[in-house]
Structures are given as C-alpha cells and as structure tokens.
mmCIF file of C-alpha atoms in Angstrom:
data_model
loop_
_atom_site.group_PDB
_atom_site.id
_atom_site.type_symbol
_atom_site.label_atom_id
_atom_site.label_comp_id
_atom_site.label_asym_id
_atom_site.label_seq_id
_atom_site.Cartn_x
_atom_site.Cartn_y
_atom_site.Cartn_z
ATOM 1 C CA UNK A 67 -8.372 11.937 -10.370
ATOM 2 C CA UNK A 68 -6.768 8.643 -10.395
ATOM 3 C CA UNK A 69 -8.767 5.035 -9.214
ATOM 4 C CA UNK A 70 -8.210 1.531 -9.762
ATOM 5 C CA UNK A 71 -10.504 -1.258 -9.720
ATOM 6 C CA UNK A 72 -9.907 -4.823 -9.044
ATOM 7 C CA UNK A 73 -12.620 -7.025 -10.626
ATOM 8 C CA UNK A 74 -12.595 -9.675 -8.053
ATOM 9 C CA UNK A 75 -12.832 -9.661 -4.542
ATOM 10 C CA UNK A 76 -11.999 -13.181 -4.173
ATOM 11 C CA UNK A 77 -10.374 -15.540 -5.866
ATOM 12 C CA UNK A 78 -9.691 -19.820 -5.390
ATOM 13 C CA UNK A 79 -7.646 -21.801 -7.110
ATOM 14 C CA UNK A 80 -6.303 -25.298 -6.689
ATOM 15 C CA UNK A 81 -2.770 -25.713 -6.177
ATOM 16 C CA UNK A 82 -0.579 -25.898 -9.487
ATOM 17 C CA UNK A 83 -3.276 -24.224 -11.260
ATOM 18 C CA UNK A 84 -2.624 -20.612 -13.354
ATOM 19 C CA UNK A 85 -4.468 -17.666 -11.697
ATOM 20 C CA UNK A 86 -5.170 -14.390 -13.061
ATOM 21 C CA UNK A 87 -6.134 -11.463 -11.015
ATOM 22 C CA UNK A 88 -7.300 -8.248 -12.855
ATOM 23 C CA UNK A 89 -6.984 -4.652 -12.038
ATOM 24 C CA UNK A 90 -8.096 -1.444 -14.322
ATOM 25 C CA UNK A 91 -7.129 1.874 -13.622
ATOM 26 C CA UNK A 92 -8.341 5.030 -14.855
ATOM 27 C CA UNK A 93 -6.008 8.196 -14.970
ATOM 28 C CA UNK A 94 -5.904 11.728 -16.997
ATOM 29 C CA UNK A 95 -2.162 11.425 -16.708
ATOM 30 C CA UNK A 96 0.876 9.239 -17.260
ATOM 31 C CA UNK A 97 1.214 6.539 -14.410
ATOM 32 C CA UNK A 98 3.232 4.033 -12.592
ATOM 33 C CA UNK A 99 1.195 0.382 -11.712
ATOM 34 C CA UNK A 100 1.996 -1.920 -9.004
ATOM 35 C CA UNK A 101 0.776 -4.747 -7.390
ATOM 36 C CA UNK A 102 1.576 -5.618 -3.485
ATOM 37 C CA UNK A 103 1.085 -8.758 -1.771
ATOM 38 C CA UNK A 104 0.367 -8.817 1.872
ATOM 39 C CA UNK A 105 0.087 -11.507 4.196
ATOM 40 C CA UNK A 106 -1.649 -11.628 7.773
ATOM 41 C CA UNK A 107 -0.934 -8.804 10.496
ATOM 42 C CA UNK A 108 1.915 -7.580 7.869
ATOM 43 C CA UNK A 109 3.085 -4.772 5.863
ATOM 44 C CA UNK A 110 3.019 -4.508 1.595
ATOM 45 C CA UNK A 111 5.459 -6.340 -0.029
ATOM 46 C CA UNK A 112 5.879 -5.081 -3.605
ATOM 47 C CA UNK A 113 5.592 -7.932 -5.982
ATOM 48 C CA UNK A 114 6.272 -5.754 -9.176
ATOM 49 C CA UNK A 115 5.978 -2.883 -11.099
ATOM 50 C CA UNK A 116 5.650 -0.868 -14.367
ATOM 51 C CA UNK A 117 7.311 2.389 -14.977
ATOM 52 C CA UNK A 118 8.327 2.704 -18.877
ATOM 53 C CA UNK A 119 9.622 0.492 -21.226
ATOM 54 C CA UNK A 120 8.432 -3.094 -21.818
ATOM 55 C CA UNK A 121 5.245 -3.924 -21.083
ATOM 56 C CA UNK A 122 5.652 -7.402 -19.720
ATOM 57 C CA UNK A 123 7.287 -6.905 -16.468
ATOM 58 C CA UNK A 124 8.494 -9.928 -14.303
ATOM 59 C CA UNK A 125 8.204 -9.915 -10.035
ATOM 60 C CA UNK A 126 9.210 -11.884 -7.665
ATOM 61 C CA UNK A 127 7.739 -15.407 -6.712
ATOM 62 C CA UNK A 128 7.144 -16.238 -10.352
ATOM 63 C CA UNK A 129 4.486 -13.622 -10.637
ATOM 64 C CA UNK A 130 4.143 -11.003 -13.910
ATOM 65 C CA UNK A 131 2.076 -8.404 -15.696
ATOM 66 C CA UNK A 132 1.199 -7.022 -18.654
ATOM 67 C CA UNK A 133 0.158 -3.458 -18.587
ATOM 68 C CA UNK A 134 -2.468 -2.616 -21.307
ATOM 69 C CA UNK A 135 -2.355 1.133 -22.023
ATOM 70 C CA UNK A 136 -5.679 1.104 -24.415
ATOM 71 C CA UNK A 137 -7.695 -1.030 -22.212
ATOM 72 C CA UNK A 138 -6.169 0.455 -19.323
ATOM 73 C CA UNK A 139 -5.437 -2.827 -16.982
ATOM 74 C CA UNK A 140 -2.416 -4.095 -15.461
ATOM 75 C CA UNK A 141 -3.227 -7.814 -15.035
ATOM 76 C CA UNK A 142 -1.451 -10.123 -12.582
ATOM 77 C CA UNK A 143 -0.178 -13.787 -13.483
ATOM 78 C CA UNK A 144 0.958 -16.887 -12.417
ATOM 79 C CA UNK A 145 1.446 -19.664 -14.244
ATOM 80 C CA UNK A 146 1.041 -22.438 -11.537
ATOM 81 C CA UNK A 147 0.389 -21.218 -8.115
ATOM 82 C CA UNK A 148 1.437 -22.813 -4.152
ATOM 83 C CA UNK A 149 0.012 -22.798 -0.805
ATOM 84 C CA UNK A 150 2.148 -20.560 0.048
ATOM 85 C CA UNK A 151 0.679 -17.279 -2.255
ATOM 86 C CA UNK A 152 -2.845 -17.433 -0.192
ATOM 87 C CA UNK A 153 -2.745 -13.521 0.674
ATOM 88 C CA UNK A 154 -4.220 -10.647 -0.232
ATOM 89 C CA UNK A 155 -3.150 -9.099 -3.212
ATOM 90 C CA UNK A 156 -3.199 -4.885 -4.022
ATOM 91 C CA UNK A 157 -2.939 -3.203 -7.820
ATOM 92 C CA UNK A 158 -1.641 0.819 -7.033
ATOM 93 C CA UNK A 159 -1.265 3.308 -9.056
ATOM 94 C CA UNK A 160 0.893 6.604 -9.085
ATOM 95 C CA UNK A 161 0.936 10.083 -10.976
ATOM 96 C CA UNK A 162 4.757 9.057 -12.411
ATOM 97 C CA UNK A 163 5.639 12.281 -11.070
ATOM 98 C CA UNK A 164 7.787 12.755 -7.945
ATOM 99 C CA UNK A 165 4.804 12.100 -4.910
ATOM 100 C CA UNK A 166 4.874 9.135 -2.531
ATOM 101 C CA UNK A 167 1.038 8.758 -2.963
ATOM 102 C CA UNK A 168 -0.210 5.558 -3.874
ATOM 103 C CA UNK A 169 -4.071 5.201 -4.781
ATOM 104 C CA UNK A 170 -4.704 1.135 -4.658
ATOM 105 C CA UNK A 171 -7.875 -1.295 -5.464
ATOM 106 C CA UNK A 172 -9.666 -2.920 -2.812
ATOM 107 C CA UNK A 173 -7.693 -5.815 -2.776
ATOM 108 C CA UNK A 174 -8.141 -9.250 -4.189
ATOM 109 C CA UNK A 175 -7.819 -12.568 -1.764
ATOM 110 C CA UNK A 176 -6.291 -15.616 -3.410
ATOM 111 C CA UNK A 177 -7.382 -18.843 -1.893
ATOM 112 C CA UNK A 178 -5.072 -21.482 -2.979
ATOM 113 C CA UNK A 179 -6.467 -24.820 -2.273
ATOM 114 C CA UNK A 180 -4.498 -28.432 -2.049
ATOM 115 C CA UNK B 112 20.140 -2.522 5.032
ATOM 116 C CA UNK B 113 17.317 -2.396 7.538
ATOM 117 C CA UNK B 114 14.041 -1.655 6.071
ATOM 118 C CA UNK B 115 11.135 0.752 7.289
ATOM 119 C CA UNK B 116 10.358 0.572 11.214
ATOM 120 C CA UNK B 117 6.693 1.543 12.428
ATOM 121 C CA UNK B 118 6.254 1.592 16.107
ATOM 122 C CA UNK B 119 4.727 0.978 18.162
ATOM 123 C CA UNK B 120 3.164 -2.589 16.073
ATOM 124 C CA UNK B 121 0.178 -2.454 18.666
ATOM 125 C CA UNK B 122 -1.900 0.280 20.141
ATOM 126 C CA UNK B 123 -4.957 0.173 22.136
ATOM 127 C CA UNK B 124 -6.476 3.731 22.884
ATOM 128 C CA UNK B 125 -9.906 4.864 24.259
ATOM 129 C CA UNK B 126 -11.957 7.001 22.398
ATOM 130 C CA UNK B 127 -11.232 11.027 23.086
ATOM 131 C CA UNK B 128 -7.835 10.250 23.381
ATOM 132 C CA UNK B 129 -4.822 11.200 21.137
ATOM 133 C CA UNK B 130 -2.577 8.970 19.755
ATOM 134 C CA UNK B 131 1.265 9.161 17.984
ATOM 135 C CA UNK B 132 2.405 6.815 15.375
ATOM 136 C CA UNK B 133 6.562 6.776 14.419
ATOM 137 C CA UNK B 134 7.511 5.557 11.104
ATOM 138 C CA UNK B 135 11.642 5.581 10.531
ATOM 139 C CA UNK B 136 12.581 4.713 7.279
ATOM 140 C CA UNK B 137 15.403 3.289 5.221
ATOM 141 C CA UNK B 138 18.702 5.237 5.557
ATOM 142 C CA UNK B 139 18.672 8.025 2.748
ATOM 143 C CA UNK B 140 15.086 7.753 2.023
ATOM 144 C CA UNK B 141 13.655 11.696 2.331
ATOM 145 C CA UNK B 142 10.154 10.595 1.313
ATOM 146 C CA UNK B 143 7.324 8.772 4.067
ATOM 147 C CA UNK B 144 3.949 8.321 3.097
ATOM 148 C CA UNK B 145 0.535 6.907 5.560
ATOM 149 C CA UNK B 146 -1.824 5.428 4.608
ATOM 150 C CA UNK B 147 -5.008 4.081 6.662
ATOM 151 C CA UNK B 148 -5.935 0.081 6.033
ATOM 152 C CA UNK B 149 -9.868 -0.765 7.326
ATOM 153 C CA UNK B 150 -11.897 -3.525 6.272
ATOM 154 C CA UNK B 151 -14.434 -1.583 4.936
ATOM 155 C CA UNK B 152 -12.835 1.027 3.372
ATOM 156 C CA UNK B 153 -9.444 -0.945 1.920
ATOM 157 C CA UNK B 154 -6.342 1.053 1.839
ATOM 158 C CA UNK B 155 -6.676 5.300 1.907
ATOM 159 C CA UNK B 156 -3.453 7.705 1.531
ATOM 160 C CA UNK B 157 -3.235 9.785 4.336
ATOM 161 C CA UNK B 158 -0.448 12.390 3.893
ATOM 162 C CA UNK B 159 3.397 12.505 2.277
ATOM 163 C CA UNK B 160 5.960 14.089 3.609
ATOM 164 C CA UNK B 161 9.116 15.029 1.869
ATOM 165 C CA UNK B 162 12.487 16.740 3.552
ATOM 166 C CA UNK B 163 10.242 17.866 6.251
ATOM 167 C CA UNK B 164 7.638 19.402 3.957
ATOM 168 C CA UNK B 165 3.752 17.621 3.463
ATOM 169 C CA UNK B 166 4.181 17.230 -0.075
ATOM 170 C CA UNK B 167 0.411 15.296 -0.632
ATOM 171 C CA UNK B 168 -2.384 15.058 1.311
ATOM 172 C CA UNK B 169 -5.575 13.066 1.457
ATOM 173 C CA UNK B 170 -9.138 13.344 2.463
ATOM 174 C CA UNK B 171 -9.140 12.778 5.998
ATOM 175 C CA UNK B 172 -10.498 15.414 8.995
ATOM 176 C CA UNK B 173 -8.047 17.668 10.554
ATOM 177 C CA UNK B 174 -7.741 15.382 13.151
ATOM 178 C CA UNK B 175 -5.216 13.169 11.192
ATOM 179 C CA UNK B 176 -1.751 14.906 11.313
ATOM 180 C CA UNK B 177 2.049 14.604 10.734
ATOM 181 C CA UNK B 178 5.474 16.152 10.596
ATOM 182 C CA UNK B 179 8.589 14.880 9.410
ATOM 183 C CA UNK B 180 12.356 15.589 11.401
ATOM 184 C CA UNK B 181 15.229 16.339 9.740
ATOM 185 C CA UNK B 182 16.360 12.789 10.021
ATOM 186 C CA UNK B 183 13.192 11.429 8.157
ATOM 187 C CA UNK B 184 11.875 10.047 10.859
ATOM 188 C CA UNK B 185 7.896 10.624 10.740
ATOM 189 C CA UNK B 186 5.429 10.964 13.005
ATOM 190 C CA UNK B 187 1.284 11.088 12.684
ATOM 191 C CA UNK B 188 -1.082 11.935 15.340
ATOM 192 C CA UNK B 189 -4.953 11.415 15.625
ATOM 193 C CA UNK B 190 -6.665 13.727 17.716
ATOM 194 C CA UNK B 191 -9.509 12.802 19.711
ATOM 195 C CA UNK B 192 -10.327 9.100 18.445
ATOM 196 C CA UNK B 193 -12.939 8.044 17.184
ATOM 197 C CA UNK B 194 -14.039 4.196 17.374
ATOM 198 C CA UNK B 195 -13.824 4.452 13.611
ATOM 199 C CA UNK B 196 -10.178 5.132 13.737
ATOM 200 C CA UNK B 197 -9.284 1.573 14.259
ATOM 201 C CA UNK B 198 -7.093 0.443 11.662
ATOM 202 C CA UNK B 199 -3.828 -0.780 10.339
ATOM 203 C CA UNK B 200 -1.753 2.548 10.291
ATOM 204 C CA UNK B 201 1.515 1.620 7.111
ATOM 205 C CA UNK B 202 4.161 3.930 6.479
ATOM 206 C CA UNK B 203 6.234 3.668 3.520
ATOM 207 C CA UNK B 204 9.641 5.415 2.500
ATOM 208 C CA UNK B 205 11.223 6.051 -0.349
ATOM 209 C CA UNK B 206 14.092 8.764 -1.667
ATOM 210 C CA UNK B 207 11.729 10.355 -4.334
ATOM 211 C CA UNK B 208 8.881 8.982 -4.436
ATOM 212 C CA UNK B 209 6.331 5.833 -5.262
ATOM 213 C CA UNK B 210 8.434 4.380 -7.490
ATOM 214 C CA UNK B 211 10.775 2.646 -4.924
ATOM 215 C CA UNK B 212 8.556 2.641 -2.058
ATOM 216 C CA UNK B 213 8.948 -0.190 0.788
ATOM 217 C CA UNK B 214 6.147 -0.176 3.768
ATOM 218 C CA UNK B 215 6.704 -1.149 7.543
ATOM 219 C CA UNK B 216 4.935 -4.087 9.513
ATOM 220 C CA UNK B 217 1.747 -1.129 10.033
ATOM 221 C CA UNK B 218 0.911 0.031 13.681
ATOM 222 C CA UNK B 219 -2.610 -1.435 14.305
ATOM 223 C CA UNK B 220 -4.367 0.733 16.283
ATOM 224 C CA UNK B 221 -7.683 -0.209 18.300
ATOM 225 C CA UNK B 222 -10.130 2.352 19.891
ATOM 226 C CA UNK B 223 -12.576 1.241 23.018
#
C-alpha cells in the first residue's frame, strides 16, 4: 500500500521569504510524486512532478523539488514567495504503472503574509 | 484545447436521494479518475475508469458508482445520500494514466 504524509498542516511565511513544505511517502513499489496547488472553490492545478531521471525537477510559478529516494520525501521549494501562492498545497503519489489513481497527503496551507 | 469539464459545479440534494455527477475530459484522454475532497478526511480516490472499463477502485460503499461512454465522458452516481456525502466531487483525465493528469473545477455537492 502506498501513503504520503505531509509534515505540516500549516504553514506562514512573510512575503519574499523561502518556504519549504515537506512530504514523505512510503511505497513497496516504484512511484511517480507530485505536488498540486489549489486555490478556493477550485480544481488541482499540477505544480510539478517526478517520473525518472533528474532528481531536481522545476514547476511552474518558480516552485521545485527534490525527490529523495533513501529518505523517501519529495520536498517542495520556493525561494522567495508572493501573496499570490496563499493556497493549499497537495504531495500525490502514483504506482508508475498505467492507473489514474492518485493517493495524496492531507494537504499543507501556505499563509503568505505582507 | 479545452480542459476537463465537471458539471454540474453546484449541487444541493436531500438526504435519501440519488445524485449524478458528469466529468468530460480533454479530447483523446481515455482515462477519468474521482476522487472525494472533505475537510476531515482530505482527498480519497474513488474509482478509474479506462476505455469504458473501471480499471481502480477505492474504499467507498457500493453506493458510490460510475461508468464511462465510449466518448470518455464519465459519469458517478451516489445512491441514497448520506449527510456525510457532502463534498467536493474532482474528476481528472488523462490518456494513460496519472502521469499527465489535469482535474476539473470539482462538483460540490451538499446534502440537507
């Protein structure tokens, strides 16, 4: 069975500031990570993910993450965060098989104040 | 290309009733997945569905259900709600699987 864990439930940070949010997973079998943004009343919006290969991977907004196979986390970054990333913020993972299903964290909140 | 469409975004049912949820997805995409958002328990996989066939399922009562058309186009249906069923219903498509996959705006659903 696959879960993931997200070590913080909330998190604030002043504007400009870095922010790190944390997320371990535990699997028996090879996986794929992501992490999701979503904003009020809205869908997922997939900030970025790992499938193979490097193991910094770059998203969208400025936002990366460094999958750790031996200490099994998938850490998100930013180096200097805006109003505008106050949301809630999901690590997934997936069996890197072929299956749609997604297992995710319980979500972190990132309070960004001015 | 227009992305995944959930309808309809907001649903208010009464409890005993039966509800349907429609997820289309992104042209080509054979591959929908639900999942269930609540406060307390954070986001739960419901069921996948792949060229018309459930490919995954997850731990929910009989009551939860789906099928998939030839077109992709999904559908799931709660039987008899409970009060507990209130939630943010999210579909999300993809052509093989979670590797690529983009969710809708979610169908929020509120039993009285």
């Amino acid at each position: 069975a696959q879960s993931v864990t997200q070590l913080d439930s909330q998190v604030p940070v002043f504007e400009e500031a870095p922010v790190e949010l944390r997320c371990n997973y535990s699997s028996s079998v090879s996986v794929y990570l992501f992490w999701y943004v979503q904003y009020p009343n809205q869908g997922l919006q997939l900030l970025l993910k790992y499938l193979s290969g490097s193991t910094l991977v770059k998203g969208i907004n400025g936002f990366e993450a460094e999958f750790n196979k031996s200490q099994t986390s998938f850490h998100l970054r930013k180096p200097s965060v805006h109003i505008s990333d106050t949301a809630e913020y999901f690590c997934a993972v997936s069996s890197s098989g072929n299956t749609g299903k997604l297992i995710f964290g319980q979500g972190t909140t990132l309070q960004v104040k001015p | 290309k227009a992305g995944v469409t959930q309808t309809p975004r907001y649903l208010i049912k009464t409890r005993g009733q039966q509800v349907t949820l429609s997820c289309s997805p992104i042209s080509g995409h054979r591959s929908v997945s639900w999942y269930q958002q609540t406060p307390g328990q954070g986001l739960q996989f419901l069921f996948e569905y792949f060229s018309e066939t459930q490919r995954n399922k997850g731990n929910f009562p009989g009551r939860f259900s789906g099928r998939q058309f030839s077109n992709s186009r999904s559908e799931m249906n709660v039987s008899t709600l409970e009060l507990g069923d209130s939630a943010l219903y999210l579909c999300a498509s993809s052509f093989t699987g979670a590797a690529e996959a983009f969710f809708g705006q979610g169908t929020r659903l509120t039993v009285v």
